[in-house]
Amino acid sequence: KKGRDYAWTSVEPEMSELDLIRAEREVMGFYVTAHPMEMQMDLLDQYGAHYEGEFEELPGTCDIAGLDVEVKTTTTKKGDEMAFVTVENSIQGMPRITIFPSLWKPLRGQKLKDQVLVVRGVREDHPKWGWAFKADSVKVLDRSRPTARIVRVVWSVAEILDVVELENLLHP
């Protein structure tokens, strides 16, 4: 509008919605706009992946979905690397996922942290360690949709914009 000094700065390239919410979590420690699992629900339903309920009630062989929050690796007696993955989902009693060396080898170079995973595996009740989930396959879901854009609006501190005026500036 006439008489007002505005400076627009756009950060390129545009961020995907997934990158935006990851940045929110990094800065604030939690997700604000959405949760990565929510963004993948249509895909999770297509896979028939479980992401809520009771672990003990899941079928013996099934697909489980979750947000990868931690990967711990160890070396077997034969010297091969394997992993234990902790996922965040709404399954009560969900143990870490065991990924044996043959399956872990092609995955270890990928960035798994904060990715939504669909893991096909076997649910077992081990007499010594309790419940376990042993992975047969792991699919990393990464749907990066370029829909979010960071825009910084700078104006004089003395100026006060009402919400309608700001909305008109952002969406002409």
Short mmCIF file of N, CA, C and O in Angstrom, two decimals, residues 3-137:
data_model
loop_
_atom_site.label_atom_id
_atom_site.label_comp_id
_atom_site.label_asym_id
_atom_site.label_seq_id
_atom_site.Cartn_x
_atom_site.Cartn_y
_atom_site.Cartn_z
N GLY A 3 2.65 4.58 0.88
CA GLY A 3 3.12 5.18 2.12
C GLY A 3 3.75 4.19 3.09
O GLY A 3 4.26 4.58 4.11
N ARG A 4 3.70 2.93 2.81
CA ARG A 4 4.29 1.94 3.71
C ARG A 4 5.50 1.32 3.04
O ARG A 4 5.50 1.04 1.86
N ASP A 5 6.53 1.07 3.86
CA ASP A 5 7.74 0.44 3.33
C ASP A 5 7.76 -1.03 3.73
O ASP A 5 7.80 -1.35 4.92
N TYR A 6 7.69 -1.91 2.75
CA TYR A 6 7.74 -3.34 2.99
C TYR A 6 8.93 -3.91 2.24
O TYR A 6 9.23 -3.49 1.13
N ALA A 7 9.58 -4.87 2.87
CA ALA A 7 10.66 -5.59 2.19
C ALA A 7 10.29 -7.07 2.26
O ALA A 7 10.00 -7.59 3.32
N TRP A 8 10.29 -7.71 1.12
CA TRP A 8 9.95 -9.14 1.04
C TRP A 8 11.22 -9.92 0.78
O TRP A 8 12.00 -9.59 -0.10
N THR A 9 11.40 -10.96 1.55
CA THR A 9 12.53 -11.85 1.33
C THR A 9 11.99 -13.26 1.22
O THR A 9 11.28 -13.72 2.10
N SER A 10 12.30 -13.93 0.14
CA SER A 10 11.88 -15.30 -0.05
C SER A 10 13.11 -16.19 -0.03
O SER A 10 14.10 -15.89 -0.68
N VAL A 11 13.05 -17.25 0.75
CA VAL A 11 14.16 -18.19 0.83
C VAL A 11 13.91 -19.30 -0.18
O VAL A 11 12.89 -19.95 -0.14
N GLU A 12 14.83 -19.47 -1.11
CA GLU A 12 14.70 -20.50 -2.13
C GLU A 12 15.73 -21.59 -1.89
O GLU A 12 16.78 -21.31 -1.37
N PRO A 13 15.53 -22.81 -2.26
CA PRO A 13 14.32 -23.29 -2.88
C PRO A 13 13.22 -23.47 -1.83
O PRO A 13 13.48 -23.46 -0.64
N GLU A 14 12.01 -23.66 -2.32
CA GLU A 14 10.90 -23.87 -1.41
C GLU A 14 11.14 -25.12 -0.59
O GLU A 14 11.75 -26.07 -1.05
N MET A 15 10.66 -25.11 0.65
CA MET A 15 10.80 -26.27 1.52
C MET A 15 9.59 -27.16 1.33
O MET A 15 8.48 -26.68 1.18
N SER A 16 9.82 -28.45 1.40
CA SER A 16 8.69 -29.36 1.39
C SER A 16 8.01 -29.25 2.75
O SER A 16 8.61 -28.79 3.73
N GLU A 17 6.78 -29.67 2.80
CA GLU A 17 6.04 -29.64 4.06
C GLU A 17 6.75 -30.50 5.10
O GLU A 17 6.84 -30.15 6.27
N LEU A 18 7.31 -31.62 4.66
CA LEU A 18 8.04 -32.52 5.55
C LEU A 18 9.28 -31.84 6.12
O LEU A 18 9.55 -31.93 7.32
N ASP A 19 10.04 -31.14 5.28
CA ASP A 19 11.21 -30.42 5.76
C ASP A 19 10.83 -29.31 6.73
O ASP A 19 11.53 -29.05 7.70
N LEU A 20 9.70 -28.65 6.46
CA LEU A 20 9.23 -27.59 7.34
C LEU A 20 8.92 -28.12 8.73
O LEU A 20 9.37 -27.55 9.73
N ILE A 21 8.19 -29.23 8.82
CA ILE A 21 7.84 -29.73 10.15
C ILE A 21 9.05 -30.31 10.87
O ILE A 21 9.14 -30.25 12.08
N ARG A 22 10.00 -30.85 10.11
CA ARG A 22 11.26 -31.32 10.74
C ARG A 22 12.02 -30.14 11.31
O ARG A 22 12.60 -30.23 12.40
N ALA A 23 12.04 -29.02 10.59
CA ALA A 23 12.70 -27.82 11.09
C ALA A 23 12.00 -27.31 12.35
O ALA A 23 12.66 -26.88 13.30
N GLU A 24 10.68 -27.36 12.37
CA GLU A 24 9.93 -26.96 13.57
C GLU A 24 10.35 -27.81 14.76
O GLU A 24 10.59 -27.28 15.85
N ARG A 25 10.45 -29.11 14.56
CA ARG A 25 10.82 -29.98 15.67
C ARG A 25 12.25 -29.70 16.13
O ARG A 25 12.54 -29.71 17.32
N GLU A 26 13.13 -29.44 15.18
CA GLU A 26 14.52 -29.15 15.54
C GLU A 26 14.62 -27.88 16.37
O GLU A 26 15.36 -27.81 17.35
N VAL A 27 13.86 -26.85 15.99
CA VAL A 27 13.92 -25.57 16.68
C VAL A 27 13.15 -25.60 18.00
O VAL A 27 13.64 -25.13 19.02
N MET A 28 11.94 -26.17 17.98
CA MET A 28 11.08 -26.11 19.16
C MET A 28 11.06 -27.39 20.01
O MET A 28 10.55 -27.38 21.12
N GLY A 29 11.53 -28.49 19.45
CA GLY A 29 11.55 -29.73 20.20
C GLY A 29 10.29 -30.57 20.03
O GLY A 29 10.18 -31.64 20.62
N PHE A 30 9.33 -30.10 19.25
CA PHE A 30 8.11 -30.85 18.99
C PHE A 30 7.51 -30.39 17.68
O PHE A 30 7.89 -29.34 17.16
N TYR A 31 6.60 -31.18 17.13
CA TYR A 31 5.95 -30.82 15.88
C TYR A 31 4.81 -29.86 16.14
O TYR A 31 4.05 -30.03 17.08
N VAL A 32 4.69 -28.82 15.30
CA VAL A 32 3.66 -27.81 15.47
C VAL A 32 2.60 -27.95 14.38
O VAL A 32 1.43 -28.16 14.66
N THR A 33 3.01 -27.82 13.14
CA THR A 33 2.08 -27.80 12.02
C THR A 33 1.41 -29.15 11.81
O THR A 33 0.21 -29.22 11.61
N ALA A 34 2.19 -30.21 11.83
CA ALA A 34 1.68 -31.57 11.62
C ALA A 34 2.72 -32.55 12.13
O ALA A 34 3.83 -32.16 12.48
N HIS A 35 2.37 -33.82 12.14
CA HIS A 35 3.29 -34.89 12.50
C HIS A 35 3.58 -35.67 11.21
O HIS A 35 2.68 -35.86 10.40
N PRO A 36 4.83 -36.09 11.00
CA PRO A 36 5.16 -36.80 9.76
C PRO A 36 4.26 -38.01 9.49
O PRO A 36 3.95 -38.31 8.36
N MET A 37 3.81 -38.68 10.54
CA MET A 37 2.92 -39.83 10.35
C MET A 37 1.59 -39.38 9.75
O MET A 37 1.03 -40.07 8.91
N GLU A 38 1.08 -38.22 10.18
CA GLU A 38 -0.19 -37.72 9.66
C GLU A 38 -0.10 -37.46 8.16
O GLU A 38 -1.05 -37.68 7.42
N MET A 39 1.06 -37.01 7.71
CA MET A 39 1.25 -36.68 6.31
C MET A 39 1.31 -37.93 5.43
O MET A 39 1.15 -37.85 4.23
N GLN A 40 1.54 -39.07 6.04
CA GLN A 40 1.71 -40.32 5.29
C GLN A 40 0.53 -41.27 5.45
O GLN A 40 0.59 -42.40 4.98
N MET A 41 -0.54 -40.84 6.12
CA MET A 41 -1.65 -41.76 6.44
C MET A 41 -2.22 -42.46 5.21
O MET A 41 -2.53 -43.65 5.27
N ASP A 42 -2.36 -41.77 4.09
CA ASP A 42 -2.91 -42.42 2.91
C ASP A 42 -2.00 -43.56 2.44
O ASP A 42 -2.47 -44.64 2.08
N LEU A 43 -0.69 -43.35 2.48
CA LEU A 43 0.25 -44.41 2.10
C LEU A 43 0.24 -45.55 3.12
O LEU A 43 0.29 -46.72 2.76
N LEU A 44 0.18 -45.20 4.40
CA LEU A 44 0.17 -46.22 5.44
C LEU A 44 -1.06 -47.11 5.30
O LEU A 44 -0.98 -48.33 5.47
N ASP A 45 -2.19 -46.50 4.98
CA ASP A 45 -3.41 -47.28 4.78
C ASP A 45 -3.29 -48.18 3.56
O ASP A 45 -3.77 -49.30 3.56
N GLN A 46 -2.62 -47.69 2.50
CA GLN A 46 -2.41 -48.52 1.31
C GLN A 46 -1.55 -49.75 1.64
O GLN A 46 -1.78 -50.83 1.11
N TYR A 47 -0.57 -49.56 2.50
CA TYR A 47 0.28 -50.68 2.91
C TYR A 47 -0.45 -51.60 3.90
O TYR A 47 0.00 -52.72 4.12
N GLY A 48 -1.49 -51.10 4.50
CA GLY A 48 -2.16 -51.88 5.54
C GLY A 48 -1.32 -51.95 6.80
O GLY A 48 -1.41 -52.89 7.57
N ALA A 49 -0.48 -50.94 6.99
CA ALA A 49 0.45 -50.93 8.12
C ALA A 49 -0.25 -50.56 9.41
O ALA A 49 -1.10 -49.68 9.45
N HIS A 50 0.13 -51.24 10.48
CA HIS A 50 -0.39 -50.95 11.82
C HIS A 50 0.41 -49.81 12.42
O HIS A 50 1.64 -49.80 12.37
N TYR A 51 -0.28 -48.84 13.02
CA TYR A 51 0.41 -47.74 13.69
C TYR A 51 -0.27 -47.37 15.00
O TYR A 51 0.11 -46.42 15.65
N GLU A 52 -1.28 -48.15 15.38
CA GLU A 52 -1.94 -47.94 16.67
C GLU A 52 -2.48 -49.27 17.16
O GLU A 52 -2.55 -50.24 16.42
N GLY A 53 -2.83 -49.30 18.44
CA GLY A 53 -3.36 -50.52 19.03
C GLY A 53 -2.40 -51.10 20.06
O GLY A 53 -1.51 -50.43 20.57
N GLU A 54 -2.60 -52.37 20.37
CA GLU A 54 -1.76 -53.08 21.33
C GLU A 54 -0.82 -54.02 20.58
O GLU A 54 -1.27 -54.79 19.73
N PHE A 55 0.46 -53.97 20.89
CA PHE A 55 1.44 -54.80 20.19
C PHE A 55 1.09 -56.28 20.33
O PHE A 55 1.16 -57.03 19.36
N GLU A 56 0.69 -56.70 21.52
CA GLU A 56 0.39 -58.11 21.77
C GLU A 56 -0.76 -58.63 20.91
O GLU A 56 -0.87 -59.82 20.67
N GLU A 57 -1.63 -57.72 20.44
CA GLU A 57 -2.80 -58.13 19.66
C GLU A 57 -2.56 -58.13 18.15
O GLU A 57 -3.43 -58.53 17.38
N LEU A 58 -1.38 -57.70 17.71
CA LEU A 58 -1.08 -57.69 16.28
C LEU A 58 -0.90 -59.11 15.76
O LEU A 58 -0.52 -60.01 16.51
N PRO A 59 -1.15 -59.31 14.45
CA PRO A 59 -0.90 -60.65 13.88
C PRO A 59 0.57 -61.01 13.99
O PRO A 59 1.43 -60.13 14.11
N GLY A 60 0.89 -62.29 13.91
CA GLY A 60 2.28 -62.76 14.03
C GLY A 60 3.19 -62.14 13.00
O GLY A 60 4.29 -61.71 13.30
N THR A 61 2.74 -62.07 11.74
CA THR A 61 3.50 -61.40 10.68
C THR A 61 2.66 -60.23 10.21
O THR A 61 1.48 -60.38 9.89
N CYS A 62 3.25 -59.04 10.22
CA CYS A 62 2.49 -57.85 9.85
C CYS A 62 3.41 -56.70 9.45
O CYS A 62 4.63 -56.81 9.57
N ASP A 63 2.81 -55.63 8.97
CA ASP A 63 3.53 -54.40 8.66
C ASP A 63 3.26 -53.41 9.77
O ASP A 63 2.10 -53.21 10.17
N ILE A 64 4.32 -52.79 10.26
CA ILE A 64 4.21 -51.78 11.31
C ILE A 64 4.78 -50.48 10.76
O ILE A 64 5.82 -50.48 10.11
N ALA A 65 4.10 -49.38 11.04
CA ALA A 65 4.58 -48.07 10.62
C ALA A 65 4.97 -47.26 11.84
O ALA A 65 4.35 -47.37 12.90
N GLY A 66 5.98 -46.44 11.68
CA GLY A 66 6.39 -45.58 12.77
C GLY A 66 7.45 -44.60 12.31
O GLY A 66 8.09 -44.78 11.27
N LEU A 67 7.60 -43.56 13.08
CA LEU A 67 8.61 -42.55 12.82
C LEU A 67 9.89 -42.99 13.51
O LEU A 67 9.91 -43.24 14.72
N ASP A 68 10.96 -43.12 12.74
CA ASP A 68 12.24 -43.56 13.28
C ASP A 68 12.80 -42.48 14.19
O ASP A 68 13.07 -41.37 13.76
N VAL A 69 12.95 -42.80 15.47
CA VAL A 69 13.48 -41.82 16.41
C VAL A 69 14.86 -42.18 16.94
O VAL A 69 15.57 -41.32 17.45
N GLU A 70 15.24 -43.45 16.79
CA GLU A 70 16.57 -43.83 17.28
C GLU A 70 17.03 -45.12 16.61
O GLU A 70 16.25 -46.05 16.44
N VAL A 71 18.30 -45.14 16.22
CA VAL A 71 18.92 -46.34 15.67
C VAL A 71 20.16 -46.64 16.50
O VAL A 71 21.02 -45.78 16.67
N LYS A 72 20.22 -47.84 17.04
CA LYS A 72 21.40 -48.29 17.76
C LYS A 72 21.96 -49.48 17.00
O LYS A 72 21.23 -50.40 16.68
N THR A 73 23.25 -49.43 16.73
CA THR A 73 23.88 -50.53 16.00
C THR A 73 24.77 -51.33 16.94
O THR A 73 25.23 -50.83 17.97
N THR A 74 24.97 -52.57 16.56
CA THR A 74 25.86 -53.45 17.30
C THR A 74 26.53 -54.38 16.30
O THR A 74 26.09 -54.48 15.15
N THR A 75 27.57 -55.04 16.73
CA THR A 75 28.29 -55.96 15.87
C THR A 75 28.04 -57.38 16.36
O THR A 75 28.14 -57.66 17.56
N THR A 76 27.71 -58.26 15.42
CA THR A 76 27.46 -59.66 15.78
C THR A 76 28.79 -60.37 16.05
O THR A 76 29.86 -59.83 15.79
N LYS A 77 28.70 -61.58 16.54
CA LYS A 77 29.91 -62.38 16.79
C LYS A 77 30.70 -62.62 15.51
O LYS A 77 31.91 -62.77 15.55
N LYS A 78 29.99 -62.63 14.37
CA LYS A 78 30.66 -62.83 13.08
C LYS A 78 31.27 -61.53 12.53
O LYS A 78 31.88 -61.52 11.48
N GLY A 79 31.06 -60.42 13.24
CA GLY A 79 31.62 -59.14 12.83
C GLY A 79 30.73 -58.32 11.92
O GLY A 79 31.16 -57.30 11.38
N ASP A 80 29.48 -58.73 11.74
CA ASP A 80 28.54 -57.98 10.90
C ASP A 80 27.75 -56.99 11.73
O ASP A 80 27.42 -57.26 12.89
N GLU A 81 27.44 -55.84 11.13
CA GLU A 81 26.67 -54.82 11.83
C GLU A 81 25.17 -55.08 11.66
O GLU A 81 24.71 -55.44 10.59
N MET A 82 24.44 -54.92 12.74
CA MET A 82 22.98 -55.02 12.74
C MET A 82 22.44 -53.84 13.53
O MET A 82 23.21 -53.10 14.13
N ALA A 83 21.12 -53.66 13.52
CA ALA A 83 20.55 -52.48 14.19
C ALA A 83 19.31 -52.82 15.00
O ALA A 83 18.60 -53.79 14.72
N PHE A 84 19.08 -51.97 15.99
CA PHE A 84 17.85 -51.97 16.76
C PHE A 84 17.24 -50.58 16.57
O PHE A 84 17.87 -49.57 16.89
N VAL A 85 16.04 -50.54 16.04
CA VAL A 85 15.41 -49.27 15.69
C VAL A 85 14.21 -49.04 16.60
O VAL A 85 13.36 -49.91 16.77
N THR A 86 14.16 -47.85 17.17
CA THR A 86 13.02 -47.43 17.98
C THR A 86 12.16 -46.52 17.12
O THR A 86 12.66 -45.56 16.54
N VAL A 87 10.87 -46.86 17.02
CA VAL A 87 9.96 -46.04 16.24
C VAL A 87 8.90 -45.43 17.15
O VAL A 87 8.54 -45.98 18.18
N GLU A 88 8.42 -44.27 16.73
CA GLU A 88 7.36 -43.57 17.44
C GLU A 88 6.06 -43.81 16.68
O GLU A 88 5.97 -43.54 15.49
N ASN A 89 5.09 -44.39 17.36
CA ASN A 89 3.76 -44.59 16.80
C ASN A 89 2.79 -44.71 17.97
O ASN A 89 3.16 -44.43 19.10
N SER A 90 1.57 -45.11 17.71
CA SER A 90 0.58 -45.22 18.78
C SER A 90 0.32 -46.67 19.17
O SER A 90 -0.74 -47.00 19.70
N ILE A 91 1.29 -47.54 18.93
CA ILE A 91 1.17 -48.94 19.34
C ILE A 91 1.69 -49.07 20.76
O ILE A 91 2.85 -48.77 21.03
N GLN A 92 0.81 -49.50 21.65
CA GLN A 92 1.20 -49.68 23.05
C GLN A 92 2.07 -50.92 23.20
O GLN A 92 1.76 -51.97 22.67
N GLY A 93 3.18 -50.78 23.92
CA GLY A 93 4.08 -51.91 24.15
C GLY A 93 4.97 -52.23 22.98
O GLY A 93 5.52 -53.33 22.90
N MET A 94 5.15 -51.29 22.06
CA MET A 94 5.98 -51.53 20.87
C MET A 94 7.44 -51.65 21.26
O MET A 94 8.02 -50.72 21.79
N PRO A 95 8.06 -52.82 21.01
CA PRO A 95 9.50 -52.95 21.32
C PRO A 95 10.35 -52.37 20.20
O PRO A 95 9.83 -51.96 19.16
N ARG A 96 11.64 -52.33 20.43
CA ARG A 96 12.54 -51.93 19.35
C ARG A 96 12.46 -52.97 18.23
O ARG A 96 12.17 -54.14 18.48
N ILE A 97 12.73 -52.53 17.02
CA ILE A 97 12.69 -53.42 15.87
C ILE A 97 14.11 -53.94 15.64
O ILE A 97 15.07 -53.16 15.58
N THR A 98 14.23 -55.24 15.51
CA THR A 98 15.53 -55.86 15.26
C THR A 98 15.72 -56.00 13.76
O THR A 98 14.89 -56.59 13.06
N ILE A 99 16.83 -55.43 13.26
CA ILE A 99 17.16 -55.54 11.84
C ILE A 99 18.50 -56.27 11.74
O ILE A 99 19.54 -55.74 12.14
N PHE A 100 18.44 -57.49 11.21
CA PHE A 100 19.62 -58.33 11.12
C PHE A 100 20.55 -57.86 10.01
O PHE A 100 20.16 -57.10 9.12
N PRO A 101 21.82 -58.29 10.04
CA PRO A 101 22.85 -57.78 9.13
C PRO A 101 22.50 -57.78 7.64
O PRO A 101 22.76 -56.79 6.95
N SER A 102 21.90 -58.84 7.12
CA SER A 102 21.62 -58.89 5.68
C SER A 102 20.64 -57.81 5.25
O SER A 102 20.75 -57.26 4.16
N LEU A 103 19.70 -57.45 6.12
CA LEU A 103 18.74 -56.39 5.82
C LEU A 103 19.32 -55.01 6.17
O LEU A 103 19.03 -54.02 5.50
N TRP A 104 20.15 -54.95 7.19
CA TRP A 104 20.71 -53.67 7.65
C TRP A 104 21.76 -53.12 6.68
O TRP A 104 21.87 -51.92 6.47
N LYS A 105 22.53 -54.01 6.07
CA LYS A 105 23.65 -53.57 5.22
C LYS A 105 23.22 -52.54 4.16
O LYS A 105 23.85 -51.48 4.06
N PRO A 106 22.17 -52.77 3.36
CA PRO A 106 21.79 -51.75 2.37
C PRO A 106 21.13 -50.51 2.99
O PRO A 106 21.05 -49.46 2.35
N LEU A 107 20.66 -50.61 4.23
CA LEU A 107 19.97 -49.49 4.87
C LEU A 107 20.91 -48.55 5.60
O LEU A 107 20.60 -47.38 5.78
N ARG A 108 22.04 -49.05 6.05
CA ARG A 108 22.87 -48.26 6.98
C ARG A 108 23.39 -46.96 6.39
O ARG A 108 23.67 -46.03 7.13
N GLY A 109 23.48 -46.84 5.09
CA GLY A 109 23.93 -45.58 4.49
C GLY A 109 22.83 -44.56 4.35
O GLY A 109 23.08 -43.39 4.10
N GLN A 110 21.57 -44.99 4.51
CA GLN A 110 20.45 -44.07 4.36
C GLN A 110 20.20 -43.27 5.64
O GLN A 110 20.47 -43.75 6.73
N LYS A 111 19.66 -42.08 5.47
CA LYS A 111 19.25 -41.28 6.62
C LYS A 111 17.87 -41.79 7.06
O LYS A 111 16.89 -41.60 6.37
N LEU A 112 17.83 -42.48 8.18
CA LEU A 112 16.57 -43.04 8.65
C LEU A 112 15.92 -42.19 9.73
O LEU A 112 14.71 -42.20 9.88
N LYS A 113 16.73 -41.47 10.49
CA LYS A 113 16.18 -40.68 11.60
C LYS A 113 15.14 -39.69 11.09
O LYS A 113 15.33 -39.03 10.09
N ASP A 114 14.01 -39.64 11.78
CA ASP A 114 12.88 -38.77 11.45
C ASP A 114 12.20 -39.14 10.14
O ASP A 114 11.49 -38.33 9.57
N GLN A 115 12.42 -40.36 9.67
CA GLN A 115 11.71 -40.84 8.49
C GLN A 115 10.58 -41.76 8.94
O GLN A 115 10.69 -42.44 9.97
N VAL A 116 9.51 -41.79 8.17
CA VAL A 116 8.43 -42.72 8.44
C VAL A 116 8.81 -44.04 7.77
O VAL A 116 9.14 -44.09 6.60
N LEU A 117 8.80 -45.10 8.57
CA LEU A 117 9.17 -46.42 8.09
C LEU A 117 7.97 -47.35 8.10
O LEU A 117 7.11 -47.26 8.99
N VAL A 118 7.90 -48.23 7.12
CA VAL A 118 6.96 -49.34 7.14
C VAL A 118 7.83 -50.59 7.19
O VAL A 118 8.64 -50.84 6.29
N VAL A 119 7.68 -51.34 8.27
CA VAL A 119 8.52 -52.51 8.50
C VAL A 119 7.64 -53.76 8.51
O VAL A 119 6.71 -53.86 9.30
N ARG A 120 7.93 -54.66 7.60
CA ARG A 120 7.26 -55.97 7.61
C ARG A 120 8.13 -56.88 8.45
O ARG A 120 9.35 -56.92 8.31
N GLY A 121 7.49 -57.60 9.36
CA GLY A 121 8.26 -58.47 10.22
C GLY A 121 7.40 -59.43 11.00
O GLY A 121 6.20 -59.58 10.75
N VAL A 122 8.05 -60.06 11.96
CA VAL A 122 7.42 -61.08 12.77
C VAL A 122 7.43 -60.64 14.22
O VAL A 122 8.46 -60.24 14.76
N ARG A 123 6.25 -60.72 14.83
CA ARG A 123 6.10 -60.41 16.26
C ARG A 123 6.34 -61.70 17.03
O ARG A 123 5.75 -62.72 16.74
N GLU A 124 7.25 -61.64 18.00
CA GLU A 124 7.57 -62.83 18.78
C GLU A 124 7.59 -62.51 20.26
O GLU A 124 7.95 -61.41 20.66
N ASP A 125 7.21 -63.51 21.05
CA ASP A 125 7.30 -63.40 22.50
C ASP A 125 8.42 -64.34 22.94
O ASP A 125 8.24 -65.54 23.04
N HIS A 126 9.61 -63.75 23.15
CA HIS A 126 10.78 -64.53 23.52
C HIS A 126 10.74 -64.80 25.02
O HIS A 126 10.51 -63.88 25.81
N PRO A 127 10.95 -66.05 25.44
CA PRO A 127 10.87 -66.36 26.88
C PRO A 127 11.87 -65.60 27.74
O PRO A 127 11.60 -65.30 28.89
N LYS A 128 13.02 -65.25 27.17
CA LYS A 128 14.06 -64.58 27.95
C LYS A 128 13.95 -63.05 27.88
O LYS A 128 14.11 -62.36 28.87
N TRP A 129 13.67 -62.49 26.65
CA TRP A 129 13.70 -61.04 26.47
C TRP A 129 12.32 -60.41 26.36
O TRP A 129 12.19 -59.20 26.30
N GLY A 130 11.30 -61.20 26.27
CA GLY A 130 9.95 -60.65 26.12
C GLY A 130 9.62 -60.38 24.66
O GLY A 130 10.16 -61.03 23.76
N TRP A 131 8.76 -59.41 24.42
CA TRP A 131 8.29 -59.14 23.07
C TRP A 131 9.39 -58.58 22.18
O TRP A 131 10.20 -57.78 22.61
N ALA A 132 9.38 -59.04 20.94
CA ALA A 132 10.34 -58.58 19.94
C ALA A 132 9.65 -58.46 18.60
O ALA A 132 8.64 -59.11 18.35
N PHE A 133 10.19 -57.60 17.74
CA PHE A 133 9.71 -57.49 16.36
C PHE A 133 10.92 -57.59 15.46
O PHE A 133 11.80 -56.73 15.48
N LYS A 134 10.98 -58.67 14.69
CA LYS A 134 12.12 -58.93 13.82
C LYS A 134 11.75 -58.57 12.39
O LYS A 134 10.82 -59.12 11.81
N ALA A 135 12.50 -57.65 11.81
CA ALA A 135 12.21 -57.12 10.48
C ALA A 135 12.59 -58.09 9.37
O ALA A 135 13.66 -58.70 9.40
N ASP A 136 11.68 -58.22 8.39
CA ASP A 136 11.95 -58.96 7.15
C ASP A 136 12.21 -57.99 6.00
O ASP A 136 12.92 -58.31 5.06
N SER A 137 11.59 -56.80 6.07
CA SER A 137 11.81 -55.77 5.05
C SER A 137 11.53 -54.41 5.68
O SER A 137 10.76 -54.30 6.63
#
